[in-house]
PDB file of C-alpha atoms in Angstrom:
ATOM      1  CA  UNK F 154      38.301 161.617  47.633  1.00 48.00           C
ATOM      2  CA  UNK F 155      40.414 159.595  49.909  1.00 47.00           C
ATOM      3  CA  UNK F 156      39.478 156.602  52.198  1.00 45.00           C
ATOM      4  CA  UNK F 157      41.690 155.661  54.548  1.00 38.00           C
ATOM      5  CA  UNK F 158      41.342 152.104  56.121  1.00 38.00           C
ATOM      6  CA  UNK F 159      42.485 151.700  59.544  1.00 38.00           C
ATOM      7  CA  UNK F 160      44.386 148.227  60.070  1.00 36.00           C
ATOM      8  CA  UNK F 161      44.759 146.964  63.572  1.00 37.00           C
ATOM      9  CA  UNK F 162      47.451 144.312  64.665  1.00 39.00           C
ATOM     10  CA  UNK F 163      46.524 141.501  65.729  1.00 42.00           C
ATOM     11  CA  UNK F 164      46.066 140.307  69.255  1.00 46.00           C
ATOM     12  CA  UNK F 165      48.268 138.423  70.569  1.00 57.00           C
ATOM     13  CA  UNK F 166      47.657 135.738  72.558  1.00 90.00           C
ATOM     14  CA  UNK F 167      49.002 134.464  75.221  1.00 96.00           C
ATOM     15  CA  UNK F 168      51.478 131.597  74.886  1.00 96.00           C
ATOM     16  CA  UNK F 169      52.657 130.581  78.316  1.00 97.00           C
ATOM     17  CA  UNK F 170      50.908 130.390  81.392  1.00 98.00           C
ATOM     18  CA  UNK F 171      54.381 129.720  84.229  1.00 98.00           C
ATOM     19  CA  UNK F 172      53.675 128.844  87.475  1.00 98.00           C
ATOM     20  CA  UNK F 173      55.949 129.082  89.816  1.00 98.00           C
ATOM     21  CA  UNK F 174      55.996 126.489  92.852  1.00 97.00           C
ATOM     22  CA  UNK F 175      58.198 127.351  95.508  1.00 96.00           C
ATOM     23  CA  UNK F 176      59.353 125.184  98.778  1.00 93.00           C
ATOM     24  CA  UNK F 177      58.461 126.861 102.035  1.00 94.00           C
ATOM     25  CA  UNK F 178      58.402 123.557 104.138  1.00 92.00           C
ATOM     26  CA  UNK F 179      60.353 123.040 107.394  1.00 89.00           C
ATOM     27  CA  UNK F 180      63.659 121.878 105.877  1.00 90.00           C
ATOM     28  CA  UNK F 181      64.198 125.658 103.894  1.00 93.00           C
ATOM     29  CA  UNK F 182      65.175 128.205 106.494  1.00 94.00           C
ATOM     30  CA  UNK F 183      64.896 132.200 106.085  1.00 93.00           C
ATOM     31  CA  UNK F 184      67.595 132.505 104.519  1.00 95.00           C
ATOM     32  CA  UNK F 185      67.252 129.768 102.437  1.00 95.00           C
ATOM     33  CA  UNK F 186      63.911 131.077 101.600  1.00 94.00           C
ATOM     34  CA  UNK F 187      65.313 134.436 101.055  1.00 96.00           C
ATOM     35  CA  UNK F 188      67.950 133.048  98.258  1.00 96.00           C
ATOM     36  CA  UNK F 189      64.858 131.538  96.262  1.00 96.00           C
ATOM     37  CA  UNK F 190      62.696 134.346  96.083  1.00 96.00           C
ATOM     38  CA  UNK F 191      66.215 136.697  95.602  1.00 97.00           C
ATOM     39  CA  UNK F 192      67.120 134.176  92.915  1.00 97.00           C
ATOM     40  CA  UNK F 193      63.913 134.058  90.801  1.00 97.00           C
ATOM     41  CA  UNK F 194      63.710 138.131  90.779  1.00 98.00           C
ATOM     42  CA  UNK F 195      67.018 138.008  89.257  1.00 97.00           C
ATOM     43  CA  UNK F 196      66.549 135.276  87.179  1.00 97.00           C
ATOM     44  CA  UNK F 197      63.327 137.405  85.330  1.00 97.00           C
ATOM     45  CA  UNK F 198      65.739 140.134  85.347  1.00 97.00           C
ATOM     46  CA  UNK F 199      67.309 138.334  82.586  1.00 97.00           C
ATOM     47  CA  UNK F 200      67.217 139.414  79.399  1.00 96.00           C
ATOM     48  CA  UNK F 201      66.800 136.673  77.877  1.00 96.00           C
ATOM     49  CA  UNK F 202      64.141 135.670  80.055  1.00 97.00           C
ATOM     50  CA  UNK F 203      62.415 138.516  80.042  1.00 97.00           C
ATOM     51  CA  UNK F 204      62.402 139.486  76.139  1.00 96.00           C
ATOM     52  CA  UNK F 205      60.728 135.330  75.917  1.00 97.00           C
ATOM     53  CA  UNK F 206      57.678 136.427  78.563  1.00 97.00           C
ATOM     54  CA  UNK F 207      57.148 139.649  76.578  1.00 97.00           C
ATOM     55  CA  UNK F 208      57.305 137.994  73.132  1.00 95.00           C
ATOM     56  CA  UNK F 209      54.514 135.660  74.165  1.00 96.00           C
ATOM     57  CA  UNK F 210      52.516 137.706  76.139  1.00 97.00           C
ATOM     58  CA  UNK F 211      53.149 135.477  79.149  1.00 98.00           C
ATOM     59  CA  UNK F 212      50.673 135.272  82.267  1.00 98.00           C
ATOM     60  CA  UNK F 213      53.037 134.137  85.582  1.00 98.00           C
ATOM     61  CA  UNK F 214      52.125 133.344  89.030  1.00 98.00           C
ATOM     62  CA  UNK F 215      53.675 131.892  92.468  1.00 98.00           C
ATOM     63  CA  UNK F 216      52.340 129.348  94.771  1.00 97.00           C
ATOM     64  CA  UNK F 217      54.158 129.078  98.061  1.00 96.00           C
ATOM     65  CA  UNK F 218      53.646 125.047  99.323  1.00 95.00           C
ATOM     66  CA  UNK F 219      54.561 122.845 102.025  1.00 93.00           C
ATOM     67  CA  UNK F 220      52.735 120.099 104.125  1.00 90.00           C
ATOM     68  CA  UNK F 221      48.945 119.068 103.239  1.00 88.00           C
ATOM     69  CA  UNK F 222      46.402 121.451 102.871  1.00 86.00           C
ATOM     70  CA  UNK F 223      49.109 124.379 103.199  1.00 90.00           C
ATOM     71  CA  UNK F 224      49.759 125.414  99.568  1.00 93.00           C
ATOM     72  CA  UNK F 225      48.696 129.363  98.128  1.00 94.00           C
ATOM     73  CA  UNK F 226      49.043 131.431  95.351  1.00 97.00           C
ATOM     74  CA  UNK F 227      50.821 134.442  96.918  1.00 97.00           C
ATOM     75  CA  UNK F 228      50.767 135.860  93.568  1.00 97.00           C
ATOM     76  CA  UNK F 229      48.248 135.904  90.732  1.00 97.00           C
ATOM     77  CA  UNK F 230      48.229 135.616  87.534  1.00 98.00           C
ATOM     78  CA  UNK F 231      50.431 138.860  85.922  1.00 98.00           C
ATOM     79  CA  UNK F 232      50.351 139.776  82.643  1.00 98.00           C
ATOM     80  CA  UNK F 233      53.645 140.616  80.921  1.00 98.00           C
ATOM     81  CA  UNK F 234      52.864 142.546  78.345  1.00 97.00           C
ATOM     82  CA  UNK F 235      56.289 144.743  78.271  1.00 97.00           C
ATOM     83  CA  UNK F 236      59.294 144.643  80.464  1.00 97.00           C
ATOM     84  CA  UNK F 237      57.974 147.135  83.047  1.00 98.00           C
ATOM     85  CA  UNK F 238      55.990 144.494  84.080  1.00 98.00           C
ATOM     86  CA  UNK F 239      58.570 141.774  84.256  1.00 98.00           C
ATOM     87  CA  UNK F 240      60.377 144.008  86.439  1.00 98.00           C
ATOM     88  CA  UNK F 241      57.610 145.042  88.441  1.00 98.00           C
ATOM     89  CA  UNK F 242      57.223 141.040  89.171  1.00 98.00           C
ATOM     90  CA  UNK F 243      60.694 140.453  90.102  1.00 98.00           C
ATOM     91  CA  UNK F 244      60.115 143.485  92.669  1.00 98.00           C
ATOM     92  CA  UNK F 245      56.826 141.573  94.099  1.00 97.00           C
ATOM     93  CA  UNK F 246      58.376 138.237  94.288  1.00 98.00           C
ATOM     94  CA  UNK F 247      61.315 139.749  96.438  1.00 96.00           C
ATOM     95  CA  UNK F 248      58.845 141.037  98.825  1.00 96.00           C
ATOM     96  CA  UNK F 249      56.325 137.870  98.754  1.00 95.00           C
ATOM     97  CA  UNK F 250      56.162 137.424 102.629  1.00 94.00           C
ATOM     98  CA  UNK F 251      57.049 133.934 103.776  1.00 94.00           C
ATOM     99  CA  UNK F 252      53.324 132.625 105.167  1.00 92.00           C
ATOM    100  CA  UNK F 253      54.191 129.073 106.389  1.00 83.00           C
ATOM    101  CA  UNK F 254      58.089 127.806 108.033  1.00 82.00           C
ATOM    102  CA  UNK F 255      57.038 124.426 109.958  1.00 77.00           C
ATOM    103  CA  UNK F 256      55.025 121.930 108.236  1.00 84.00           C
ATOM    104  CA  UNK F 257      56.178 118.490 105.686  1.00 90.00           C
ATOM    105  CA  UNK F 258      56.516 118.356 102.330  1.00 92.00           C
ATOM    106  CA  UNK F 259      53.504 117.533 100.372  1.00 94.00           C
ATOM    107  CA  UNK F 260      54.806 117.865  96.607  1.00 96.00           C
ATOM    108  CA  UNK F 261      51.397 115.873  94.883  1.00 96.00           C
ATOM    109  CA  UNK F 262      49.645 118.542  96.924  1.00 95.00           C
ATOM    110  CA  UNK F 263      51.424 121.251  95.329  1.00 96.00           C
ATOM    111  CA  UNK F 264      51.210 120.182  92.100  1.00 97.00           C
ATOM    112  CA  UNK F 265      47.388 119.785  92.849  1.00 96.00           C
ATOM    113  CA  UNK F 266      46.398 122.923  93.920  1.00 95.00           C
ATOM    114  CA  UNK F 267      48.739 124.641  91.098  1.00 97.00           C
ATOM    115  CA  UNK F 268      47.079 122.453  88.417  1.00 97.00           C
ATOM    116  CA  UNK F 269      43.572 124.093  89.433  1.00 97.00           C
ATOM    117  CA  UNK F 270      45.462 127.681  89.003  1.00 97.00           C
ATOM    118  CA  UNK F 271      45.732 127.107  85.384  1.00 98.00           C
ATOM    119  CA  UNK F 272      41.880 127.093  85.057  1.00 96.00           C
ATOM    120  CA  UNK F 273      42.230 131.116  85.417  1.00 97.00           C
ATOM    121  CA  UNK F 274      44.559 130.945  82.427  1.00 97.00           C
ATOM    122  CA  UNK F 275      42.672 128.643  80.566  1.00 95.00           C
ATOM    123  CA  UNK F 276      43.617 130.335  77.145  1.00 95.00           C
ATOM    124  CA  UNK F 277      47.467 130.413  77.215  1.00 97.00           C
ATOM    125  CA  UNK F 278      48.887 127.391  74.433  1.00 95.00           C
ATOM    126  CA  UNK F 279      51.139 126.492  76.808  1.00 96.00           C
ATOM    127  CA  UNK F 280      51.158 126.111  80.571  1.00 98.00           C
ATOM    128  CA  UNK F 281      54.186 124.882  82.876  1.00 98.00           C
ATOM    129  CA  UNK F 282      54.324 124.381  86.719  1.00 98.00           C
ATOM    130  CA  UNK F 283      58.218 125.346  87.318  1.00 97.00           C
ATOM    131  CA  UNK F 284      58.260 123.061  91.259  1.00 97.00           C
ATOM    132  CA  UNK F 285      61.662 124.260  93.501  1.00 96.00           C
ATOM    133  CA  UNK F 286      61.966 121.629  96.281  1.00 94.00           C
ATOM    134  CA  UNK F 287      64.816 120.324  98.711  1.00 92.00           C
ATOM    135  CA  UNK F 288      63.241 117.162  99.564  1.00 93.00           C
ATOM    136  CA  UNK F 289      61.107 114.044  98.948  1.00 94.00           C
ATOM    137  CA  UNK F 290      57.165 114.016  99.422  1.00 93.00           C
ATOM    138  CA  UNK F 291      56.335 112.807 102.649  1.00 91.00           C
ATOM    139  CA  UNK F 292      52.937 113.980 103.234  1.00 91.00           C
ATOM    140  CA  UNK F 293      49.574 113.976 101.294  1.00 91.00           C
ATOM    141  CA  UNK F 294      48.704 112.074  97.999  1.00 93.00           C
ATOM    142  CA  UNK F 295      51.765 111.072  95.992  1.00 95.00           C
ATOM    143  CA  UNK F 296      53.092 113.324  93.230  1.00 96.00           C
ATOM    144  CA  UNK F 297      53.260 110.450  90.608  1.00 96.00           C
ATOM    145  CA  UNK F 298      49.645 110.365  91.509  1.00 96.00           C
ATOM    146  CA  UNK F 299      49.066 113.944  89.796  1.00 96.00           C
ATOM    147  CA  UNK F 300      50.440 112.735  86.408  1.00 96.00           C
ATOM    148  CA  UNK F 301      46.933 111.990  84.798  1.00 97.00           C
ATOM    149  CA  UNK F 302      44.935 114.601  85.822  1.00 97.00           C
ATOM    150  CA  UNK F 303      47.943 117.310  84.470  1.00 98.00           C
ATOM    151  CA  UNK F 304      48.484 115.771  81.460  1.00 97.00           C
ATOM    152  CA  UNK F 305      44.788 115.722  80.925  1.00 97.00           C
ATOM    153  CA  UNK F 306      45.138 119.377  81.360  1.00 97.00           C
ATOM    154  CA  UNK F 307      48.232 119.562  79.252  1.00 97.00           C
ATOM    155  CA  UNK F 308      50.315 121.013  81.841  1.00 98.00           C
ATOM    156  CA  UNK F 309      54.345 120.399  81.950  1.00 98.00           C
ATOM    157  CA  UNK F 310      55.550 120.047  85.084  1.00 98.00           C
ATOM    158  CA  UNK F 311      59.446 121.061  85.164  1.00 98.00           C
ATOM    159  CA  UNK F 312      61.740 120.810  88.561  1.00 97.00           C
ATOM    160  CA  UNK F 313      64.482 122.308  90.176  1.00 97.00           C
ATOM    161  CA  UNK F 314      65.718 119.837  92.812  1.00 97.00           C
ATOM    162  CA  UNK F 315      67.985 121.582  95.424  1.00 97.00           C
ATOM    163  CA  UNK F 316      70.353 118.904  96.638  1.00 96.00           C
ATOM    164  CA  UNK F 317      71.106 119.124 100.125  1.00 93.00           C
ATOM    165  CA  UNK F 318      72.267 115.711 101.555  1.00 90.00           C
ATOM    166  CA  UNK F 319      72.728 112.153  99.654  1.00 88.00           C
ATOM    167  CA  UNK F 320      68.922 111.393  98.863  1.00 88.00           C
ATOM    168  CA  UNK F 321      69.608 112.281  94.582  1.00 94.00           C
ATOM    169  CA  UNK F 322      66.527 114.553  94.951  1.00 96.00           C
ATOM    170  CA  UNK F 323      66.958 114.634  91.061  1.00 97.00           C
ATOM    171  CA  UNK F 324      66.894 111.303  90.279  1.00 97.00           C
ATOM    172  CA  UNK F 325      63.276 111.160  92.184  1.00 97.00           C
ATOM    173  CA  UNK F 326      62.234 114.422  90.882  1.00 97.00           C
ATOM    174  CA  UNK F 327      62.745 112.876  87.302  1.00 97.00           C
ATOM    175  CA  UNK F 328      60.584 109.331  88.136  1.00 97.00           C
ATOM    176  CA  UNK F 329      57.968 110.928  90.568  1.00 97.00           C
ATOM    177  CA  UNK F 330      57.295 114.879  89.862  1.00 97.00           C
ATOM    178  CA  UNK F 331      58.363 115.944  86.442  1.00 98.00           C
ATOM    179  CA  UNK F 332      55.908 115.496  83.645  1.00 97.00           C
ATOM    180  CA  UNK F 333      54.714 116.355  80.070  1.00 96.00           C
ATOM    181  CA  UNK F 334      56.420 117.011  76.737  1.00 93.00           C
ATOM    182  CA  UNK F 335      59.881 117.855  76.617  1.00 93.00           C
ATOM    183  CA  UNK F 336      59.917 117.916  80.701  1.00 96.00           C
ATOM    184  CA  UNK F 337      63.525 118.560  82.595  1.00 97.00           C
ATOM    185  CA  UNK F 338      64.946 118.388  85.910  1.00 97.00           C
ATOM    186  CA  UNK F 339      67.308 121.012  86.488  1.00 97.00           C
ATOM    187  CA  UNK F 340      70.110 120.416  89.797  1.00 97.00           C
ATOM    188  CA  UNK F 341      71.253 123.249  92.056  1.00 97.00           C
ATOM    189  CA  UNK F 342      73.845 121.669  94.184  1.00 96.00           C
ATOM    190  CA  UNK F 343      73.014 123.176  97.455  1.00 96.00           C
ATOM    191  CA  UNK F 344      71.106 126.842  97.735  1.00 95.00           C
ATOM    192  CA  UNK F 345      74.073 128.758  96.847  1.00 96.00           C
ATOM    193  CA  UNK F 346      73.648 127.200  93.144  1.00 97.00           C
ATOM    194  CA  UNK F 347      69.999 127.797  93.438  1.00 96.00           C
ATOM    195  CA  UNK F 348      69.919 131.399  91.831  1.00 96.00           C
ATOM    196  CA  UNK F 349      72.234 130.376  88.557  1.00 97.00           C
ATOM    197  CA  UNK F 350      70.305 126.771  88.227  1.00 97.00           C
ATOM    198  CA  UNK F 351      67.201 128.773  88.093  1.00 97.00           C
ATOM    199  CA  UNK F 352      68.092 131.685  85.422  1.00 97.00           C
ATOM    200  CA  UNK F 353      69.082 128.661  83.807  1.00 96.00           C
ATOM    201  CA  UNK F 354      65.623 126.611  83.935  1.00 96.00           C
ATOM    202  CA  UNK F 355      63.527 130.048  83.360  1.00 97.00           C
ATOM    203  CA  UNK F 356      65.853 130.323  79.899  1.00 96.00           C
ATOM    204  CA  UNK F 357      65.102 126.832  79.295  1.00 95.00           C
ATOM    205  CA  UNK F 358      61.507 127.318  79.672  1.00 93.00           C
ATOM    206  CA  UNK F 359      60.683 130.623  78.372  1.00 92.00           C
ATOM    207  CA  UNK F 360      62.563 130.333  75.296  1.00 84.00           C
ATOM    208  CA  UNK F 361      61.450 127.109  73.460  1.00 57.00           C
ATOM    209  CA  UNK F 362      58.040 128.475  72.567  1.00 48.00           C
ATOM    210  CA  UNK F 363      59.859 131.425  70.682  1.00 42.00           C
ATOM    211  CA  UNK F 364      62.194 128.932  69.490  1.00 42.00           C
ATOM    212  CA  UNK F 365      59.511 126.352  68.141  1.00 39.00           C
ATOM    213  CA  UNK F 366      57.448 129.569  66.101  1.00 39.00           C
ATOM    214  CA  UNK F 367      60.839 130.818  64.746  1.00 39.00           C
ATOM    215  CA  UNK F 368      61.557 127.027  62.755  1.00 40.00           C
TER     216      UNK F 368
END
């Protein structure tokens, strides 16, 4: 007699939660709108991106921000649990319709609102607010101001600062928004550069985790 054990793999879980944050305030016209959300479908296109939110099960989502009290998740939480689904979020995100054009930019309220996001993903090891601005805060509570309360929550807040004029966007990115372990500021010198500094940052982000397990 024969007895045959049936052995199940085991579950992955999930190992990044990514957030994306993306500028709608008055300073990003349609067609500067249009080359973000264009940009970050390509830029999960990637292969390399996308094999990263496949091998660890990824959840992602995308908050649209601007002035106070005008931040959303247009997007929630998608599980990317083969490449069909990456895809299928790269098609969404190209069709996410704009829902504010006229209103400040309130980047501690952003980073506010996305922090709370994260309590639907509670579970992923790792959890990273990716923020895409063209400007300074100059409305609602300060973004330094958010640094406690995220790393409380371990969240890393990365940035892609879109450099439009003389202010070094970076430069304040890296003392007043970006925070966490290992956190970057990526610059895209002017929208054009926008969709290759992206691909770049989602690489960046999306890979380490694999990277760290594989050591």
């Amino acid at each position: 007699m024969c007895i045959y054990f049936l052995i199940s793999a085991p579950v992955q879980a999930c190992q990044l939660a990514l957030l994306l944050a993306v500028d709608v305030s008055g300073s990003v016209d349609r067609d500067e709108y249009r080359i973000q959300m264009d940009g970050l479908a390509h830029a999960l296109r990637d292969g390399i991106v996308a094999d990263a939110l496949v091998e660890q099960e990824a959840q992602v989502g995308l908050v649209q921000w601007t002035g106070a009290s005008r931040q959303k998740q247009t997007i929630p939480w998608t599980p990317m649990h083969s490449h069909r689904d990456v895809l299928a979020l790269a098609e969404r995100i190209e069709n996410d319709t704009r829902i504010w054009r006229n209103y400040s930019t309130a980047i501690g309220e952003a980073l506010a609102v996305s922090r709370t996001a994260f309590g639907a993903v509670a579970y992923c090891t790792r959890k990273v607010i990716d923020v895409s601005g063209d400007g300074v805060s100059n409305e609602g509570i300060e973004p330094a101001e958010q640094r406690v309360a995220l790393n409380d929550a371990d969240i890393t807040v990365n940035a892609i600062a879109i450099e439009t004029d003389d202010t070094d966007l970076t430069a304040y990115f890296f003392e007043n928004v970006i925070t966490g372990p290992g956190a970057f500021v990526v610059t895209a010198q002017g929208f054009e550069d926008y969709p290759e500094q992206i691909k770049r940052k989602l690489q960046r982000e999306t890979i380490r985790q694999v990277t760290y397990f594989a050591e």
